[in-house]
Amino acid sequence: AAAGFIDLTLGKLIRYDRAHGTEYVQLLRTFMKNECNVIQTAGALYFHRNTVKKKITLIEEILGYDVTLNENRFRIILALYLSKLQSK
């Protein structure tokens, strides 16, 4: 059940990262950790804020939903947490 939820929520992004050698899941994790604050996320990752904005927009295009909506944020955070538990 957890694997299905993770795949439903983040599967497209996980597959994109694998196929393209990107780290968008990690960027999304940092974005969520920083309460969806672009400036704090940029500081944490040593990116320019416009770079973070562009990458978040691309992440939303890949996933097909707005990552900042509360319902989606909850699902993303839960999926990230579950995937962390599975990797242990």
Short mmCIF file of C-alpha atoms in Angstrom, two decimals:
data_model
loop_
_atom_site.label_atom_id
_atom_site.label_comp_id
_atom_site.label_asym_id
_atom_site.label_seq_id
_atom_site.Cartn_x
_atom_site.Cartn_y
_atom_site.Cartn_z
CA ALA A 1 0.00 0.00 0.00
CA ALA A 2 2.81 2.44 0.85
CA ALA A 3 4.64 1.71 -2.40
CA GLY A 4 1.47 2.35 -4.39
CA PHE A 5 0.87 5.64 -2.60
CA ILE A 6 4.47 6.74 -3.20
CA ASP A 7 4.20 5.81 -6.87
CA LEU A 8 0.86 7.60 -7.27
CA THR A 9 2.20 10.75 -5.59
CA LEU A 10 5.84 10.92 -6.71
CA GLY A 11 6.32 8.10 -9.20
CA LYS A 12 6.53 10.30 -12.28
CA LEU A 13 9.20 12.46 -10.63
CA ILE A 14 11.19 9.48 -9.35
CA ARG A 15 11.19 7.96 -12.85
CA TYR A 16 12.14 11.33 -14.38
CA ASP A 17 15.12 11.64 -12.00
CA ARG A 18 16.30 8.12 -12.89
CA ALA A 19 15.93 8.70 -16.63
CA HIS A 20 17.57 12.14 -16.71
CA GLY A 21 20.06 12.02 -13.85
CA THR A 22 18.34 14.90 -12.05
CA GLU A 23 17.66 15.33 -8.35
CA TYR A 24 14.18 16.86 -8.42
CA VAL A 25 12.87 14.62 -5.65
CA GLN A 26 15.59 15.98 -3.37
CA LEU A 27 14.79 19.55 -4.42
CA LEU A 28 11.10 18.91 -3.69
CA ARG A 29 12.03 17.44 -0.29
CA THR A 30 14.03 20.59 0.54
CA PHE A 31 11.20 22.81 -0.76
CA MET A 32 8.71 21.03 1.52
CA LYS A 33 11.13 21.17 4.46
CA ASN A 34 11.31 24.94 3.96
CA GLU A 35 7.50 25.37 3.96
CA CYS A 36 7.45 25.95 0.16
CA ASN A 37 9.52 29.10 0.60
CA VAL A 38 11.53 29.70 -2.57
CA ILE A 39 14.10 32.01 -0.94
CA GLN A 40 14.81 29.62 1.97
CA THR A 41 15.03 26.68 -0.44
CA ALA A 42 17.41 28.60 -2.68
CA GLY A 43 19.61 29.37 0.33
CA ALA A 44 19.58 25.77 1.50
CA LEU A 45 20.59 24.48 -1.94
CA TYR A 46 22.88 27.38 -2.94
CA PHE A 47 20.69 28.15 -5.97
CA HIS A 48 19.34 31.47 -7.19
CA ARG A 49 15.66 31.89 -6.32
CA ASN A 50 14.73 32.06 -10.03
CA THR A 51 16.42 28.69 -10.54
CA VAL A 52 14.31 27.21 -7.74
CA LYS A 53 11.14 28.74 -9.24
CA LYS A 54 11.95 27.25 -12.67
CA LYS A 55 12.71 23.84 -11.20
CA ILE A 56 9.51 23.82 -9.10
CA THR A 57 7.52 24.73 -12.23
CA LEU A 58 9.15 21.82 -14.07
CA ILE A 59 8.44 19.49 -11.14
CA GLU A 60 4.77 20.53 -11.25
CA GLU A 61 4.68 19.86 -15.00
CA ILE A 62 6.18 16.39 -14.49
CA LEU A 63 3.82 15.53 -11.62
CA GLY A 64 0.77 17.17 -13.17
CA TYR A 65 -0.31 19.08 -10.06
CA ASP A 66 0.42 22.17 -7.95
CA VAL A 67 2.83 21.12 -5.21
CA THR A 68 1.97 24.12 -3.00
CA LEU A 69 -1.71 23.29 -2.46
CA ASN A 70 -2.17 22.06 1.12
CA GLU A 71 -3.73 18.74 0.13
CA ASN A 72 -0.87 18.05 -2.28
CA ARG A 73 1.77 19.21 0.21
CA PHE A 74 0.43 16.73 2.74
CA ARG A 75 0.50 13.90 0.21
CA ILE A 76 4.03 14.79 -0.92
CA ILE A 77 5.38 15.02 2.63
CA LEU A 78 3.76 11.70 3.52
CA ALA A 79 5.13 10.03 0.37
CA LEU A 80 8.62 11.40 1.06
CA TYR A 81 8.45 10.13 4.64
CA LEU A 82 7.24 6.69 3.55
CA SER A 83 9.93 6.40 0.90
CA LYS A 84 12.55 7.30 3.51
CA LEU A 85 11.21 4.53 5.77
CA GLN A 86 11.29 2.02 2.92
CA SER A 87 14.91 2.80 2.09
CA LYS A 88 16.06 1.91 5.63
#
